[in-house]
Structures are given as structure tokens and as C-alpha cells.
Coordinates of N, CA and C in Angstrom, one line a residue:
X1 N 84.4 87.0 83.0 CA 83.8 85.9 83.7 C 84.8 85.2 84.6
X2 N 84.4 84.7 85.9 CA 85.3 84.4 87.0 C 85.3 83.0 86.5
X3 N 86.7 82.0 86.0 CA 86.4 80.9 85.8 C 86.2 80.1 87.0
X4 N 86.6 80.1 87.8 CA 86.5 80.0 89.3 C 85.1 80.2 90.5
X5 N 84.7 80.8 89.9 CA 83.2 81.3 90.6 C 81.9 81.4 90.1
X6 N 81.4 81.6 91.0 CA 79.8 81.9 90.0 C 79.4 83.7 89.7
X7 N 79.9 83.8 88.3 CA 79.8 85.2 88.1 C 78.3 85.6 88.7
X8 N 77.2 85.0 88.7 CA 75.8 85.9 89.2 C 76.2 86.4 90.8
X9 N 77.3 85.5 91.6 CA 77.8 86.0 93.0 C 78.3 87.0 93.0
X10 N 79.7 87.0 91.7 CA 80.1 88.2 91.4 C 79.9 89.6 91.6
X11 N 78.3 89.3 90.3 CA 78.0 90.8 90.2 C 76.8 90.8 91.5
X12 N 76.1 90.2 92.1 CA 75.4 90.3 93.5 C 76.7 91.5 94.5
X13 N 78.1 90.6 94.4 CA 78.7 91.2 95.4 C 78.9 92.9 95.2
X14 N 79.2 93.3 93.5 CA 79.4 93.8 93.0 C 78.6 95.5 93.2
X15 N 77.2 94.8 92.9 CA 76.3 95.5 93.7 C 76.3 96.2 94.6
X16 N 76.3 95.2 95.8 CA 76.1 95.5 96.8 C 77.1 96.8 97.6
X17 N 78.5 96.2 97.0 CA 79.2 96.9 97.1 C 79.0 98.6 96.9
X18 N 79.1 98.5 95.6 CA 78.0 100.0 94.9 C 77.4 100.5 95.5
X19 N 76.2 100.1 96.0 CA 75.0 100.3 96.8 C 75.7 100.9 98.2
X20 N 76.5 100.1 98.9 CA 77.0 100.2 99.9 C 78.0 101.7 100.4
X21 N 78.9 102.0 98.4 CA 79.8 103.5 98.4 C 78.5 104.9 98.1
X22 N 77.6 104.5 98.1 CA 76.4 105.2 97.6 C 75.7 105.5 98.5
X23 N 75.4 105.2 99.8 CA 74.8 104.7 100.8 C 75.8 105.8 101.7
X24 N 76.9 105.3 102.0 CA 78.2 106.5 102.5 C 78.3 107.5 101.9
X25 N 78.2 108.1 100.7 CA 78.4 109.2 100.1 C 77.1 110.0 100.5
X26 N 76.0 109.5 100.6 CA 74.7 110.5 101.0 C 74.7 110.7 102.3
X27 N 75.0 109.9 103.5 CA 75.2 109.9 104.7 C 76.6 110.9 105.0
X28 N 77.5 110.6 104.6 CA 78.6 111.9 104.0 C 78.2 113.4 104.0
X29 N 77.1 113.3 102.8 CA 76.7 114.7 102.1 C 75.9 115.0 103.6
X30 N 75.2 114.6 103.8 CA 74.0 114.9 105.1 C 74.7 115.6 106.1
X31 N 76.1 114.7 106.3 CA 76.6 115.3 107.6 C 77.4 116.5 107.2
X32 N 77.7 116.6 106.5 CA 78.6 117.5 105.9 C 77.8 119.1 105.9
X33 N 76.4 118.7 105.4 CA 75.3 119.7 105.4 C 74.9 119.8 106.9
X34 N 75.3 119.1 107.4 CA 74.5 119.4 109.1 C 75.5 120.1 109.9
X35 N 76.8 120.1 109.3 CA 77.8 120.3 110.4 C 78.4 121.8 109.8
X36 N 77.5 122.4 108.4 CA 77.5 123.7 108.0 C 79.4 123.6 107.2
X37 N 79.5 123.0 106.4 CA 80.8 122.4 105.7 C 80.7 123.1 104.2
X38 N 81.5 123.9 104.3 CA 81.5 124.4 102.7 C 80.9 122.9 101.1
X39 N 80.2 122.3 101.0 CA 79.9 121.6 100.2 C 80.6 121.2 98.7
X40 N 81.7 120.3 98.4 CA 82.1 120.1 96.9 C 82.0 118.6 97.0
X41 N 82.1 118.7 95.7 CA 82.3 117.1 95.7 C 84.0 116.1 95.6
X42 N 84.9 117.4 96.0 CA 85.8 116.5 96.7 C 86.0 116.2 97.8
X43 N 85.0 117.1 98.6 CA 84.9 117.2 99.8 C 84.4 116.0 100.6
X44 N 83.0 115.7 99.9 CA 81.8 115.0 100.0 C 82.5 113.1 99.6
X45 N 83.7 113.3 99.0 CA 84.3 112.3 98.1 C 85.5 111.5 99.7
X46 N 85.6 112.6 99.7 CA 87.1 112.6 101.2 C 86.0 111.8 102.6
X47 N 85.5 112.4 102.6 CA 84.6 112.4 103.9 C 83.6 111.2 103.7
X48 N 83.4 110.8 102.6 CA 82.7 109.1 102.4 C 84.2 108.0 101.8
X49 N 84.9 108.2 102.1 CA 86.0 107.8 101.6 C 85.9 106.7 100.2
X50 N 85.8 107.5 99.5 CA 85.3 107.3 97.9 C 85.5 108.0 97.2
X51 N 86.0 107.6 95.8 CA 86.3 107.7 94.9 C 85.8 109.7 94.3
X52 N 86.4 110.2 93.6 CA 85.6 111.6 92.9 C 84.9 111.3 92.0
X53 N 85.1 110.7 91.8 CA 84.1 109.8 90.4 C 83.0 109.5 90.5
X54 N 82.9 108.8 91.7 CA 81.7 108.3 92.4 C 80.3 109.4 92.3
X55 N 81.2 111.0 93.2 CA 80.3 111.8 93.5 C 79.9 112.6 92.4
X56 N 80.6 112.5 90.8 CA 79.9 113.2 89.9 C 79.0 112.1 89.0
X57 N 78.6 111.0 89.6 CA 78.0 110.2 88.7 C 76.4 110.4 89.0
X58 N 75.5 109.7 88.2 CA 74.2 110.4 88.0 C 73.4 109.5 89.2
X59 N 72.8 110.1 90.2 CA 71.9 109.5 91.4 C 72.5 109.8 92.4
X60 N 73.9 110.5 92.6 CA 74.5 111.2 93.5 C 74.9 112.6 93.7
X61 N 75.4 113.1 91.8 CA 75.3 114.3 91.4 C 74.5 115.0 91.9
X62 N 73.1 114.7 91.4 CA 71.8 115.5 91.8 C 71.7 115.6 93.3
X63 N 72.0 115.2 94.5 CA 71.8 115.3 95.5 C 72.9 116.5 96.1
X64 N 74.0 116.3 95.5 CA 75.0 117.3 95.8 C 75.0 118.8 95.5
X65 N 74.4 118.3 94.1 CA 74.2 120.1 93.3 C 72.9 120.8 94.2
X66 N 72.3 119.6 95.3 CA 70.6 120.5 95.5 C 71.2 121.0 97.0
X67 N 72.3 120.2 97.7 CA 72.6 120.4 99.0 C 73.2 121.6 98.5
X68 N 74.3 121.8 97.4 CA 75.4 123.0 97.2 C 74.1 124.3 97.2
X69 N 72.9 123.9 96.8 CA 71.9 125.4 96.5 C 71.1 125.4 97.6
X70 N 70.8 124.5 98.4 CA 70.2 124.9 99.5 C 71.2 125.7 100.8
X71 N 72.8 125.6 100.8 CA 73.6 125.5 101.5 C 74.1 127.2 100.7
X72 N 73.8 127.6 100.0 CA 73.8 128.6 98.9 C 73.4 130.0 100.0
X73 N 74.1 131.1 100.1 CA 73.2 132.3 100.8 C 73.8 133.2 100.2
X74 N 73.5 134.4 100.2 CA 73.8 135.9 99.2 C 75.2 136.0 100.1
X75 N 75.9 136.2 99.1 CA 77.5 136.5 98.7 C 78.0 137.4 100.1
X76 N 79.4 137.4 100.4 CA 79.8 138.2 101.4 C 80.2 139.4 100.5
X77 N 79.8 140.9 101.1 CA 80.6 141.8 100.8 C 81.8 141.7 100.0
X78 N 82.0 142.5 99.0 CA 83.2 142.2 98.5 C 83.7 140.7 97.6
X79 N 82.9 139.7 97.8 CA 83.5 138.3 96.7 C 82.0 138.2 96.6
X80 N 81.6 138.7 94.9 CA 80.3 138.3 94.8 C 80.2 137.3 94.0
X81 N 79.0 136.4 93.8 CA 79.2 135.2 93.7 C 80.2 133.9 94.5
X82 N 80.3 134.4 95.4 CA 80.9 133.2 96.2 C 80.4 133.0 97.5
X83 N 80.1 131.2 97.9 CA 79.1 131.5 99.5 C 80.4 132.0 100.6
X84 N 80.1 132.3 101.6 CA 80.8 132.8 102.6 C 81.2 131.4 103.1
X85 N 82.5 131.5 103.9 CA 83.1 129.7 104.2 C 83.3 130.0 105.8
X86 N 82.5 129.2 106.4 CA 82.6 129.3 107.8 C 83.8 128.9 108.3
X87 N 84.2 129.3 109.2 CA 85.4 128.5 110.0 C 85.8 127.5 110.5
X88 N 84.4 126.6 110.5 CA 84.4 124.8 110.5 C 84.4 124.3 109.6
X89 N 84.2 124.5 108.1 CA 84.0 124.4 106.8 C 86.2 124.2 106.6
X90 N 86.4 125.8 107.0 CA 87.9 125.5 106.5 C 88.9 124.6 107.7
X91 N 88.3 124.3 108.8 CA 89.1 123.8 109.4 C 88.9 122.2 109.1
X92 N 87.5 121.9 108.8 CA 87.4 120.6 108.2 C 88.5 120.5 107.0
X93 N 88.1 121.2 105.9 CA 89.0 121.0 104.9 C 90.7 120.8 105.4
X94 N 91.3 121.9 106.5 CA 92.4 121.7 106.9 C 92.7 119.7 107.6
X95 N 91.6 119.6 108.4 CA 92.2 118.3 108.7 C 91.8 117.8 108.0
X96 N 91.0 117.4 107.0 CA 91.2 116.3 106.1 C 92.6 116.5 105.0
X97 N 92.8 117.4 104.6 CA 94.4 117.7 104.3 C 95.2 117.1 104.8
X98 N 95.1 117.2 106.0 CA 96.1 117.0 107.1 C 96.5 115.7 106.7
X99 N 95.1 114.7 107.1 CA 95.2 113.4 107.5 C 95.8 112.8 105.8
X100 N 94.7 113.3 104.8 CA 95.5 113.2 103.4 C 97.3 112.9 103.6
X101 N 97.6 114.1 103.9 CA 99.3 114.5 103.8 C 100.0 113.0 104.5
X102 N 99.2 113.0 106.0 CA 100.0 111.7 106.4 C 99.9 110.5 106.2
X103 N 98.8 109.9 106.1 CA 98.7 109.0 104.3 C 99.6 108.6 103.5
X104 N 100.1 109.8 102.9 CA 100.8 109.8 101.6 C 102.2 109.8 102.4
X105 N 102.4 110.3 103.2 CA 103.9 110.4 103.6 C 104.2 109.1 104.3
X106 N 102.8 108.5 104.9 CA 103.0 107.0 105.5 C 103.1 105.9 104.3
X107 N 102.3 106.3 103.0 CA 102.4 105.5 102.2 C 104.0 105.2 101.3
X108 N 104.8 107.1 101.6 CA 105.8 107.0 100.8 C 107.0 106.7 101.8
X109 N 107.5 106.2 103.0 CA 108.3 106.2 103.4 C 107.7 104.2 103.4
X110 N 106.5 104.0 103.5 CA 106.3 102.3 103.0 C 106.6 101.7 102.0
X111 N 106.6 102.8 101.1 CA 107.0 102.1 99.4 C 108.6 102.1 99.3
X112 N 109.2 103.5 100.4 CA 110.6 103.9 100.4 C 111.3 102.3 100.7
X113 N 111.0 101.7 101.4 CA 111.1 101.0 102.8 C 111.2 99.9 101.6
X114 N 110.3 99.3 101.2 CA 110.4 98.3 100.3 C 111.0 98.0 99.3
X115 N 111.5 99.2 98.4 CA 111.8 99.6 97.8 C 113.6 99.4 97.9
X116 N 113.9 99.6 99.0 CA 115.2 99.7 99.4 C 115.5 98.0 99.5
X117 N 114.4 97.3 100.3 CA 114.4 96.0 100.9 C 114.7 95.3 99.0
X118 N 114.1 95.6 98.5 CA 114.0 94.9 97.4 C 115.1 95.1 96.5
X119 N 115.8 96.3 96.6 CA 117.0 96.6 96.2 C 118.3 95.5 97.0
X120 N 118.4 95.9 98.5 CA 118.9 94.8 98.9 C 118.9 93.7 98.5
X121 N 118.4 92.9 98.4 CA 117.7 91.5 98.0 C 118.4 91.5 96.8
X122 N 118.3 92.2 95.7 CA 118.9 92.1 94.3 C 120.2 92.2 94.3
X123 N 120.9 93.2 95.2 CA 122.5 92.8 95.7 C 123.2 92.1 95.9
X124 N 122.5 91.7 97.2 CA 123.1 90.0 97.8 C 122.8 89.3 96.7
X125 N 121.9 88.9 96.2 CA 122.0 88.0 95.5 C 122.8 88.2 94.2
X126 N 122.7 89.3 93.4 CA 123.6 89.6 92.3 C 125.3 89.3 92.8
X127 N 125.8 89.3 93.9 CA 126.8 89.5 94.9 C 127.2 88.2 95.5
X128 N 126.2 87.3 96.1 CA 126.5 86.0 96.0 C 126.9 85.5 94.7
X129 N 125.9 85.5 93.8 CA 126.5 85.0 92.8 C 127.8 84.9 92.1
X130 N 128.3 86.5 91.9 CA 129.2 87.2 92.0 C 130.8 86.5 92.7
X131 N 130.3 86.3 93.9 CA 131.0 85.6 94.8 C 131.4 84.3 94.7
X132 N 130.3 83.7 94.4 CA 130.5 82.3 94.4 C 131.3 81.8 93.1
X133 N 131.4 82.5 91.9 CA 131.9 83.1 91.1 C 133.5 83.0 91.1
X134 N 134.0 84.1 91.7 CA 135.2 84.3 92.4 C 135.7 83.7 93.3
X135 N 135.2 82.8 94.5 CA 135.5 82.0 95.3 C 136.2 80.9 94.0
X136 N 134.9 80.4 93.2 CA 135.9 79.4 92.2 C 137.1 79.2 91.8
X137 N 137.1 80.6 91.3 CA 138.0 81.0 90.6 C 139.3 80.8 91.2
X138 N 139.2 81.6 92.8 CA 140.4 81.6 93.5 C 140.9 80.2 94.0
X139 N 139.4 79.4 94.1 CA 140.5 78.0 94.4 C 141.3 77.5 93.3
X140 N 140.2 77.6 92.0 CA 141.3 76.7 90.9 C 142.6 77.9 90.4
X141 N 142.8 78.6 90.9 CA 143.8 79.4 90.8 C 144.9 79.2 91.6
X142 N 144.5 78.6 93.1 CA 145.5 78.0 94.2 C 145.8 76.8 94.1
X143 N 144.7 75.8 92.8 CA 144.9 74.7 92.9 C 146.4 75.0 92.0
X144 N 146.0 75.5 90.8 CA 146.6 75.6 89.6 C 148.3 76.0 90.4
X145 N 148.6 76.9 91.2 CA 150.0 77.4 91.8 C 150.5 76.3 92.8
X146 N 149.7 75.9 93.7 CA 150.2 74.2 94.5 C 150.9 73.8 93.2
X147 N 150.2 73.4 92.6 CA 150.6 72.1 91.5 C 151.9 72.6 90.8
X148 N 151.9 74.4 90.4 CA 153.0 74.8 89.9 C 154.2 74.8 91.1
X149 N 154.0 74.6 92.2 CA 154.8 75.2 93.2 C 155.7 73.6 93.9
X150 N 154.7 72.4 93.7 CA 155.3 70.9 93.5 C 156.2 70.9 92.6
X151 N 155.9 71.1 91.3 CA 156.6 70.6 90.4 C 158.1 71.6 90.3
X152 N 158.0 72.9 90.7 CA 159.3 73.6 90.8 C 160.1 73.1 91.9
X153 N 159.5 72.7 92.9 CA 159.9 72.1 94.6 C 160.8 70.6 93.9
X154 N 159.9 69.8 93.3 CA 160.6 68.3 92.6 C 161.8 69.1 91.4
X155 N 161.5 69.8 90.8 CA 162.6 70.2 89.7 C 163.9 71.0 90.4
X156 N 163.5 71.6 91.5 CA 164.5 72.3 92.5 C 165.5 71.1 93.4
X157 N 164.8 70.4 93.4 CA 165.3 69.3 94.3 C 166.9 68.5 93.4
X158 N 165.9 68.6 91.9 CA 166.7 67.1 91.5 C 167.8 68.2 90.6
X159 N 167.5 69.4 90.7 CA 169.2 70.5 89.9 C 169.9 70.7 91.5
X160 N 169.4 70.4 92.6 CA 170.0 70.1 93.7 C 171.3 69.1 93.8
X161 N 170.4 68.7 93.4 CA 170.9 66.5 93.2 C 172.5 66.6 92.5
X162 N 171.5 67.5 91.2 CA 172.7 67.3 90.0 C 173.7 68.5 90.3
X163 N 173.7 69.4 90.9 CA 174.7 70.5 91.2 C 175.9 69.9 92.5
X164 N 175.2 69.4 93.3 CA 175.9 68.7 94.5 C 176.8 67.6 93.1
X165 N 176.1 66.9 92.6 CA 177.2 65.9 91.5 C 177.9 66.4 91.3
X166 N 177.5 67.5 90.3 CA 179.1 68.4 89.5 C 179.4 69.1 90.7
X167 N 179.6 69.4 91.7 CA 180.3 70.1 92.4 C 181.4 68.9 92.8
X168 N 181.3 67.5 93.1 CA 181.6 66.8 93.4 C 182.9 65.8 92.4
X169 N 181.9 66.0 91.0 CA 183.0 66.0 89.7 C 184.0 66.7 89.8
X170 N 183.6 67.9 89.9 CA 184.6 69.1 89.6 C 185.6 68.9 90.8
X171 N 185.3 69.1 91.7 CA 186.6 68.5 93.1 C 187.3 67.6 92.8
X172 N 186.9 66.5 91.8 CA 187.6 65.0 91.4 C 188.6 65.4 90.4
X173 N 187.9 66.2 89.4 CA 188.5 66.8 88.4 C 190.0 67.4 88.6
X174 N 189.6 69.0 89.4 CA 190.6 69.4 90.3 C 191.4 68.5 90.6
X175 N 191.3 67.6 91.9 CA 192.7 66.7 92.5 C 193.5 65.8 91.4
X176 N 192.4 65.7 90.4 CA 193.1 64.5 89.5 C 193.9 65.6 88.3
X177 N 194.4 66.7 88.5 CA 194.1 67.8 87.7 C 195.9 68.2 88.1
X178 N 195.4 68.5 89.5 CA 196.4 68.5 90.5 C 197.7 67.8 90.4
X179 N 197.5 66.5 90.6 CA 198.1 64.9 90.6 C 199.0 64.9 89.5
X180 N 198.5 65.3 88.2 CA 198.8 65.2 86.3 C 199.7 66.3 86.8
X181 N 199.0 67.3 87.1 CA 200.8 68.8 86.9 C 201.9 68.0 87.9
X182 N 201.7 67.6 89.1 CA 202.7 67.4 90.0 C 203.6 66.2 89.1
X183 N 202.2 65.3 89.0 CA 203.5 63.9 88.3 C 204.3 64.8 87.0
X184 N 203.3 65.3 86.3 CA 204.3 66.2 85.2 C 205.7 66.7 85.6
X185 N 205.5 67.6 86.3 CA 206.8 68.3 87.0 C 207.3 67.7 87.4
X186 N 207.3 66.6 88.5 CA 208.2 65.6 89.1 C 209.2 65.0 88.0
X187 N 208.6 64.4 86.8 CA 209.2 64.1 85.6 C 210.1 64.9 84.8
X188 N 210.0 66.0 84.9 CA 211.1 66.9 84.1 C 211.8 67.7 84.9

């Protein structure tokens, strides 16, 4: 039940519908019989563009099995039991193949097509994510080496500081070092 609608619309539409693939499938058969078409009911199925199902169901069946026996003539030479197949019969069947095949190859380079699109789509985005991800990372990674790269710049600075001092001691050291041997020696 359509919670939404009024099921008696429903099944009216439902009908009609029916009525409507039923309607095409005998106007189908007709022409198919007029235009001297080998008769099956995939044939008859292709050419009302409906379902196979359709054409073995009971109120359509019967119409098909009487066209297949009226359409019926004594066997060709050589294949007995089988009707003779005219050469509009097989060229029908050829183009509806035909148009079949490109159909299916329009339908499968459409699915291909989407298919890929949708693949896409799961990329980038698995990949943004991915990214945005890594983007993080790399900043707090540059934040994290600044910060290490300050603190060695200030600790470089101030063993700066203190090496210029002792180099400065040590020169004092030296002269006052100097001064002590001389005055020594001078004395003895």
C-alpha cells in the first residue's frame, strides 16, 4: 500500500498500464505476421518492446501459438520440421540484434562512465582528507623545529657570550701569567 497515495489510483494506473503492454504486443504480433517475420516470442517481445514474460503469459500466448500455425507451411527440402525463414524475417532479426548490441554497448560505456566518475569522487575525497591530514601534520612539525631552531639560536648566542668571556679570561690569565715569570726572573 502507497502510504502516500490512493492505492485504488495505484492499481487503476497499474492496469492500464498492462492493458496498454498487451495492446503493443498484439499490434506487434500483427505486424510481424504482415511483414512475413519468422514468428517467436522473443521476437514478438523485441518488437513490442516488452518484457518475454509478457509474451508467454495466458491471453497473449494463445494469439502467438495460432499466428506461429497459421504462419506454419510444409518444411523446406532437406530441414524437416522446420518453417522456411524468409530473408526479411532474418534481416529483421539481424537489426533488431543490431540495435540490441548498441543499447548494451551505449548502456555499458554509461555505466563505464559513471563508474569511473564515482571512483573519482572517492579519491579526491579519500585524498583530501588524506591531505588535510598531512598538511597538519607538516605545520605542527615546522611549528615544533621554529621553536627548536629559537631555542638553539638563544642557547648559541649566550655559549657565544660565554666563550668570547673565557677567551677574554684566558688573555688576562696569559698576560698576568706572563708579568709572574718576568717579575720571577727579574728577582733571581
Amino acid at each position: 500500500m502507497n502510504r502516500s497515495g490512493n492505492p485504488t489510483t495505484l492499481a487503476h494506473a497499474r492496469r492500464r498500464a498492462s492493458l496498454d503492454k498487451r495492446q503493443r504486443t498484439l499490434t506487434a504480433l500483427a505486424a510481424l505476421e504482415h511483414d512475413g517475420t519468422r514468428i517467436t516470442f522473443t521476437a514478438v517481445a523485441r518488437a513490442a518492446g516488452v518484457s518475454t514474460w509478457l509474451t508467454y503469459s495466458p491471453g497473449i500466448r494463445e494469439h502467438i501459438e495460432a499466428a506461429r500455425k497459421r504462419q506454419h507451411t510444409p518444411a523446406a527440402p532437406g530441414r524437416p520440421g522446420e518453417p522456411p525463414t524468409a530473408p526479411a524475417a532474418l534481416r529483421m532479426e539481424l537489426d533488431l540484434a543490431r540495435q540490441e548490441i548498441r543499447q548494451l554497448r551505449t548502456d555499458r560505456d554509461r555505466l563505464s562512465t559513471a563508474v569511473r566518475h564515482q571512483l573519482g569522487q572517492q579519491l579526491d575525497t579519500v585524498t583530501a582528507g588524506n591531505l588535510t591530514a598531512r598538511v597538519d601534520e607538516l605545520t605542527q612539525s615546522n611549528q615544533q623545529l621554529t621553536d627548536q631552531l629559537r631555542q638553539a639560536t638563544a642557547e648559541n648566542t649566550t655559549l657565544q657570550q660565554r666563550l668570547t668571556a673565557a677567551e677574554a679570561d684566558l688573555t688576562a690569565a696569559r698576560t698576568s701569567l706572563r708579568r709572574m715569570i718576568r717579575t720571577e726572573n727579574m728577582t733571581r
